[in-house]
PDB file of C-alpha atoms in Angstrom:
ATOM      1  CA  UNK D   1       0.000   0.000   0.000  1.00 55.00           C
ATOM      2  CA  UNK D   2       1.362   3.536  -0.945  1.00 58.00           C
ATOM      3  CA  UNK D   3       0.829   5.940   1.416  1.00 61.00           C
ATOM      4  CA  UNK D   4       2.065   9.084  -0.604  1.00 61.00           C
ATOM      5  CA  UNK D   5       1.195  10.101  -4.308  1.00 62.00           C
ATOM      6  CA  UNK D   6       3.792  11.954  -5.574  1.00 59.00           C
ATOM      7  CA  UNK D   7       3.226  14.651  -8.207  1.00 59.00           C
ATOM      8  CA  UNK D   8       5.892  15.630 -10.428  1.00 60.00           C
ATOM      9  CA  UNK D   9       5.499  18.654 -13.172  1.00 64.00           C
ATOM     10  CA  UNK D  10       8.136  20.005 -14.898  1.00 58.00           C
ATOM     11  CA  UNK D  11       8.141  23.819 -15.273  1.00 60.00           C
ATOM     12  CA  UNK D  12       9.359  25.851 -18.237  1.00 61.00           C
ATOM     13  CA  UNK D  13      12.417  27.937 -17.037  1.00 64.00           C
ATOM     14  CA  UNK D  14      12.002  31.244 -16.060  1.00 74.00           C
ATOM     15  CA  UNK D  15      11.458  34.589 -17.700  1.00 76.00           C
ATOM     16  CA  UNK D  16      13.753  37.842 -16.799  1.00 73.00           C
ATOM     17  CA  UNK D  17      12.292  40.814 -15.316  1.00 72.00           C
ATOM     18  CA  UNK D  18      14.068  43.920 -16.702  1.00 67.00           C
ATOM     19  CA  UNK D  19      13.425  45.470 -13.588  1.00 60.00           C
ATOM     20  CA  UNK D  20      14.077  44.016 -10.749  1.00 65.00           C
ATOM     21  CA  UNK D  21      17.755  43.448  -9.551  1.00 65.00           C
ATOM     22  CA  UNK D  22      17.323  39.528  -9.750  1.00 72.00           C
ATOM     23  CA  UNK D  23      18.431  37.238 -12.283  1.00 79.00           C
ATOM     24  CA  UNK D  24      14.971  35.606 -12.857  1.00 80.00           C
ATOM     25  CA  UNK D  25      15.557  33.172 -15.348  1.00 83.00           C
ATOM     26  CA  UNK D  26      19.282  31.619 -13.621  1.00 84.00           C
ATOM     27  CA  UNK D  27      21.222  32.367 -16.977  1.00 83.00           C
ATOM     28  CA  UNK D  28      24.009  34.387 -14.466  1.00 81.00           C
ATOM     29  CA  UNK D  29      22.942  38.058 -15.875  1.00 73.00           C
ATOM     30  CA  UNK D  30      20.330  40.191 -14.337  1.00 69.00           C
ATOM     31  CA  UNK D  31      18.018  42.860 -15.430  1.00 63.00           C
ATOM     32  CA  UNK D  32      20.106  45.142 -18.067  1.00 64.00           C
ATOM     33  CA  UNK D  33      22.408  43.459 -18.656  1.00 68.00           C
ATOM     34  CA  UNK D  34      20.679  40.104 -19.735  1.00 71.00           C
ATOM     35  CA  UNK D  35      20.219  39.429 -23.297  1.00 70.00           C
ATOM     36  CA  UNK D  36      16.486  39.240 -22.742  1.00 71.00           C
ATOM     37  CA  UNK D  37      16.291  42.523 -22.007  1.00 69.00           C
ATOM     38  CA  UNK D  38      17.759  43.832 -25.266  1.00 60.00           C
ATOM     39  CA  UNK D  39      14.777  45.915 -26.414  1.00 56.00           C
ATOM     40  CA  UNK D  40      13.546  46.383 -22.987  1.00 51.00           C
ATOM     41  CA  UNK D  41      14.989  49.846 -23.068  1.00 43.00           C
ATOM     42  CA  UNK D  42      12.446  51.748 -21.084  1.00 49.00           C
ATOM     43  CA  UNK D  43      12.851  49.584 -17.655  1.00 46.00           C
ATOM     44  CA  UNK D  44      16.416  49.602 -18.484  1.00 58.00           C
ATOM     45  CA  UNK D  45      16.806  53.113 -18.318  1.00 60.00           C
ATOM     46  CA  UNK D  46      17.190  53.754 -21.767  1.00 67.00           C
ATOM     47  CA  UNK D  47      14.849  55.339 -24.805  1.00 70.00           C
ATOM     48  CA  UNK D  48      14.357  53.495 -28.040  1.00 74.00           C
ATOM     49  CA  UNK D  49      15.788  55.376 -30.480  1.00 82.00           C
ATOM     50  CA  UNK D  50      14.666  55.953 -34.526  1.00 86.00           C
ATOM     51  CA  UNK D  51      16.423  52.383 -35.392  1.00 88.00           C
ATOM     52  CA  UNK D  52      15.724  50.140 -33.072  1.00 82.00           C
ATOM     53  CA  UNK D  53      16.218  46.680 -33.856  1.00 82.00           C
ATOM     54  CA  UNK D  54      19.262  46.731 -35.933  1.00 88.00           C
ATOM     55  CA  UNK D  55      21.007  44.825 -33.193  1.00 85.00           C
ATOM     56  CA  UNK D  56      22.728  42.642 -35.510  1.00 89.00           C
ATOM     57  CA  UNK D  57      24.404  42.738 -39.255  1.00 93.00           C
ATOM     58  CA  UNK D  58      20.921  40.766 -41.135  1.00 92.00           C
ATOM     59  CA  UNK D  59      18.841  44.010 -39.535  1.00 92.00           C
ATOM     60  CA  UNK D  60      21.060  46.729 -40.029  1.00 95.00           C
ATOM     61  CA  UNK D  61      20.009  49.882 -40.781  1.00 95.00           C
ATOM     62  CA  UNK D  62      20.897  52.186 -43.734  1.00 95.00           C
ATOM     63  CA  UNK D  63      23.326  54.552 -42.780  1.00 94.00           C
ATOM     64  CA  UNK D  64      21.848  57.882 -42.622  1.00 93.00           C
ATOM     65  CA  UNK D  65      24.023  61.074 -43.203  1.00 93.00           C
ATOM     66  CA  UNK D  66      23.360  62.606 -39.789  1.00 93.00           C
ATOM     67  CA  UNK D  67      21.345  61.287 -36.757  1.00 93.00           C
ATOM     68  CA  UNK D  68      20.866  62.521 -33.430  1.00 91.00           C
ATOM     69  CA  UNK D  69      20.742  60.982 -30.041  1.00 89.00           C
ATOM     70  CA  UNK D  70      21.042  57.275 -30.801  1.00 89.00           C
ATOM     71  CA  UNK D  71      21.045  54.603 -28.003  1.00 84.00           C
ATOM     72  CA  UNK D  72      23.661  51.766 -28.971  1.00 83.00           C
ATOM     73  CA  UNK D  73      22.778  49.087 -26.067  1.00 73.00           C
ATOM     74  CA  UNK D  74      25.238  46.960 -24.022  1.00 69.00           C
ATOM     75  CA  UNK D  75      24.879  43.807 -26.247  1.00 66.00           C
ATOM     76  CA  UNK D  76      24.906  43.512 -29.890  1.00 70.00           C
ATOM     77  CA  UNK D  77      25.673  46.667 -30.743  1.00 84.00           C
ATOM     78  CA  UNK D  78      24.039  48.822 -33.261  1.00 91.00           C
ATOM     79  CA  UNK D  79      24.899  48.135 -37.324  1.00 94.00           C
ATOM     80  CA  UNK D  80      23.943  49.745 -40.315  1.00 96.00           C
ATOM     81  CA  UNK D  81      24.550  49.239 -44.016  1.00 97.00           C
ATOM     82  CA  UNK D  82      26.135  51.506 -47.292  1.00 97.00           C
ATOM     83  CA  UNK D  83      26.467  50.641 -50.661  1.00 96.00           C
ATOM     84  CA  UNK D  84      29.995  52.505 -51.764  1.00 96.00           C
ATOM     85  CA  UNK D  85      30.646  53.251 -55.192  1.00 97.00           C
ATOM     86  CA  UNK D  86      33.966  52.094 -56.511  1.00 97.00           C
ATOM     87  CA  UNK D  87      36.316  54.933 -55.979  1.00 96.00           C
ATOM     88  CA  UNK D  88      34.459  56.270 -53.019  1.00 96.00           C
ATOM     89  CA  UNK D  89      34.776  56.989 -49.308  1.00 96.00           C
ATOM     90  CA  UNK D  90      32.638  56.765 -46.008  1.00 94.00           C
ATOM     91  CA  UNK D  91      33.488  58.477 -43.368  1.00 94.00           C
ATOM     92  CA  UNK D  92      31.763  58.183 -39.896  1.00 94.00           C
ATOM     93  CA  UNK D  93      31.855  60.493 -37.422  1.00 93.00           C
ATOM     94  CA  UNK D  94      30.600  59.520 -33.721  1.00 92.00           C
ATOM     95  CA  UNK D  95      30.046  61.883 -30.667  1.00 89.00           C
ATOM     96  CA  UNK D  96      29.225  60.818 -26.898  1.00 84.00           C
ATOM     97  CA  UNK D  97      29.538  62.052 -23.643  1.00 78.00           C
ATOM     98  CA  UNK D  98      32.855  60.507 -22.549  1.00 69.00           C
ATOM     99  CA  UNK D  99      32.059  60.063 -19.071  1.00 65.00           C
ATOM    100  CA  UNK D 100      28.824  57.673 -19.804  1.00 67.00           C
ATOM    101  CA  UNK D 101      31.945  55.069 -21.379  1.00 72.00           C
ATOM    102  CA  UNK D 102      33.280  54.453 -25.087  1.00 80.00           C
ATOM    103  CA  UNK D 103      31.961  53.681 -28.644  1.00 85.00           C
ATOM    104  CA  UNK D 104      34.233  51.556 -31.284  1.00 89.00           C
ATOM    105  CA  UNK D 105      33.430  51.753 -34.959  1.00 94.00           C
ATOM    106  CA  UNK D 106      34.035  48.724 -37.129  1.00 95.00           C
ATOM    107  CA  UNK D 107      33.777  48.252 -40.997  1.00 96.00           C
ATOM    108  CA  UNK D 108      32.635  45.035 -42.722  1.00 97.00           C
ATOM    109  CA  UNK D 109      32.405  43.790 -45.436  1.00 96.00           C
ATOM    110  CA  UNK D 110      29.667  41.686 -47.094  1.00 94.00           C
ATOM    111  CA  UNK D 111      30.920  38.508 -46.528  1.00 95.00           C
ATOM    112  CA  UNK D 112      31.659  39.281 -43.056  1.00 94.00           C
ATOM    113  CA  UNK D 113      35.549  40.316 -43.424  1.00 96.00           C
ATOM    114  CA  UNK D 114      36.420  42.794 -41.161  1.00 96.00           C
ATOM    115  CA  UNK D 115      38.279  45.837 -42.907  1.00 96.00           C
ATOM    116  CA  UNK D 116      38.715  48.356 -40.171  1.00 95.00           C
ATOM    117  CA  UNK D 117      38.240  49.355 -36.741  1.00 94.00           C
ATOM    118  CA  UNK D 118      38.043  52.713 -35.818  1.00 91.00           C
ATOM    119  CA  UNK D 119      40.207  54.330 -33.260  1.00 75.00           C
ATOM    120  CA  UNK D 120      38.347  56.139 -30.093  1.00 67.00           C
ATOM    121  CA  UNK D 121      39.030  59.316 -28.794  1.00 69.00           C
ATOM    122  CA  UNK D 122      37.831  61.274 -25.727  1.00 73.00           C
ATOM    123  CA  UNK D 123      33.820  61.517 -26.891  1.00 83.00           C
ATOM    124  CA  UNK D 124      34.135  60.491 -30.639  1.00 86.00           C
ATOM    125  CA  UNK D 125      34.788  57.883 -32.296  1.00 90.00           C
ATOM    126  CA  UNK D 126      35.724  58.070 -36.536  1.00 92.00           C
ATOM    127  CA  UNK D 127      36.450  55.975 -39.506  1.00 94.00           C
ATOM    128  CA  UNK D 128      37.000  56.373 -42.984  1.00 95.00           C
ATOM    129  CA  UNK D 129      37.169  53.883 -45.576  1.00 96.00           C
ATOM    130  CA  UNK D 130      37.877  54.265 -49.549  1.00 96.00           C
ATOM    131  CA  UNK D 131      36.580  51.633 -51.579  1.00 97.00           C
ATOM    132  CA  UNK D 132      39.687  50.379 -54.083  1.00 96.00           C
ATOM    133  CA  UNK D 133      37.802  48.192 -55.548  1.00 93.00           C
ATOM    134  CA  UNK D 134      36.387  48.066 -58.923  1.00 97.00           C
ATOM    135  CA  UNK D 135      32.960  47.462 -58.370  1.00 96.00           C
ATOM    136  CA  UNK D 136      30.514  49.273 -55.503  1.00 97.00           C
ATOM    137  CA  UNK D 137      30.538  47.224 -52.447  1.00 96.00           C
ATOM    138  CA  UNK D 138      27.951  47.257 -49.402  1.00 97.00           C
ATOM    139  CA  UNK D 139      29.764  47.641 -45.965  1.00 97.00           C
ATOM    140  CA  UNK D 140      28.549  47.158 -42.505  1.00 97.00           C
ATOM    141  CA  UNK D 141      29.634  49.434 -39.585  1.00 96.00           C
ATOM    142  CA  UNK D 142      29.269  48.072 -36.096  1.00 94.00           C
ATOM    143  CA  UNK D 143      28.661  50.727 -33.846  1.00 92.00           C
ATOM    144  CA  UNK D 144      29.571  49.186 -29.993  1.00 87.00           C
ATOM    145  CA  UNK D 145      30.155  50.108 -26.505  1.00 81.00           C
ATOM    146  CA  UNK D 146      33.470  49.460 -25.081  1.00 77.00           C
ATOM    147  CA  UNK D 147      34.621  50.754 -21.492  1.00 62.00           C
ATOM    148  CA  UNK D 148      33.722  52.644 -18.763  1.00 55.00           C
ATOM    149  CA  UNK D 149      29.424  52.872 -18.831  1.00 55.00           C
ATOM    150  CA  UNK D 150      27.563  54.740 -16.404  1.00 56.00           C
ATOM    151  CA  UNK D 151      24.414  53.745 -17.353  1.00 53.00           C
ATOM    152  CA  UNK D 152      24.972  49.638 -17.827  1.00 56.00           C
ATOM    153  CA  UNK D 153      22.636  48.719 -20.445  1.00 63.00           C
ATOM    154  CA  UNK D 154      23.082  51.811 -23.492  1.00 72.00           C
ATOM    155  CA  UNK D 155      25.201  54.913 -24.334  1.00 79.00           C
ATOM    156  CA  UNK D 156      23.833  57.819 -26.419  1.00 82.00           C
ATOM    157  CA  UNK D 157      25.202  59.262 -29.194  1.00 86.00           C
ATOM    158  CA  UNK D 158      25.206  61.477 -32.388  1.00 90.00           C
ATOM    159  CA  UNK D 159      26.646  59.824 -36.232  1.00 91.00           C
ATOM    160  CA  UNK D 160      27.656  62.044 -39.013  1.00 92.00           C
ATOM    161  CA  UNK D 161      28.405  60.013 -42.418  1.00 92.00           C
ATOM    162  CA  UNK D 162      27.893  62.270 -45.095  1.00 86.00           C
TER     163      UNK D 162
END
């Protein structure tokens, strides 16, 4: 005779909550700074900005020429896209507050090669590439944080490329 039924259910893991100082879902990362939370700017303490969603090089935006107050987020990164005419340049142009932490630039190409990283100065970032090819090419800059945040999930920042 059994004197106990035992009940067993197995429960899906779970989910984060941006917002509360725990790591909810036992992946090691909490709140801001877990990948779940990528898009989950507002409890984050960040503001979605015009492009959100290009988190990754298959979403990238097109470059504009000039854009105000973007929010690049801890993970991923934000990447956008340019078709350059053989012969041509791009040239990016980054500004941030330097004490919120750092932005890198990076330059790929189309199959993923890296051909340039940009070198970071006290609240800008810049890079310039010429394409010596003879054919137009598409490139993909990679717009990341690298040092020294303030506000752990995003930085905010301006991009010239005329």
């Amino acid at each position: 005779c059994n004197l106990y039924d035992l009940a067993t259910e197995v429960l899906p893991p779970a989910s984060e909550i941006c917002d509360n100082l725990f790591d909810d879902d036992g992946d090691g990362v909490a709140d801001c700074q877990d990948a779940d939370c990528i898009g989950e700017y507002a409890p984050c303490g960040c503001e979605v900005d015009s492009f959100e969603g290009n988190h990754e090089p298959l979403t990238a935006a097109s470059l504009p020429a000039t854009a105000a107050d973007l929010v690049v987020p801890v993970q991923g990164g934000d990447w956008f896209r340019r078709t350059v005419a053989a012969g041509a340049t791009v040239q990016v142009d980054t500004s941030f507050a330097s004490s919120e932490g750092s932005i890198e630039l990076a330059l790929f190409s189309d199959e993923g090669d890296e051909l340039m990283r940009s070198a970071t100065s006290l609240g800008g970032a810049s890079i310039t590439w010429q394409n010596d090819g003879p054919t137009q090419r598409t490139v993909y800059l990679q717009v990341e944080l690298t040092e020294g945040i303030a506000n752990p999930s995003c930085l905010v920042y301006d991009l010239v490329a005329p």
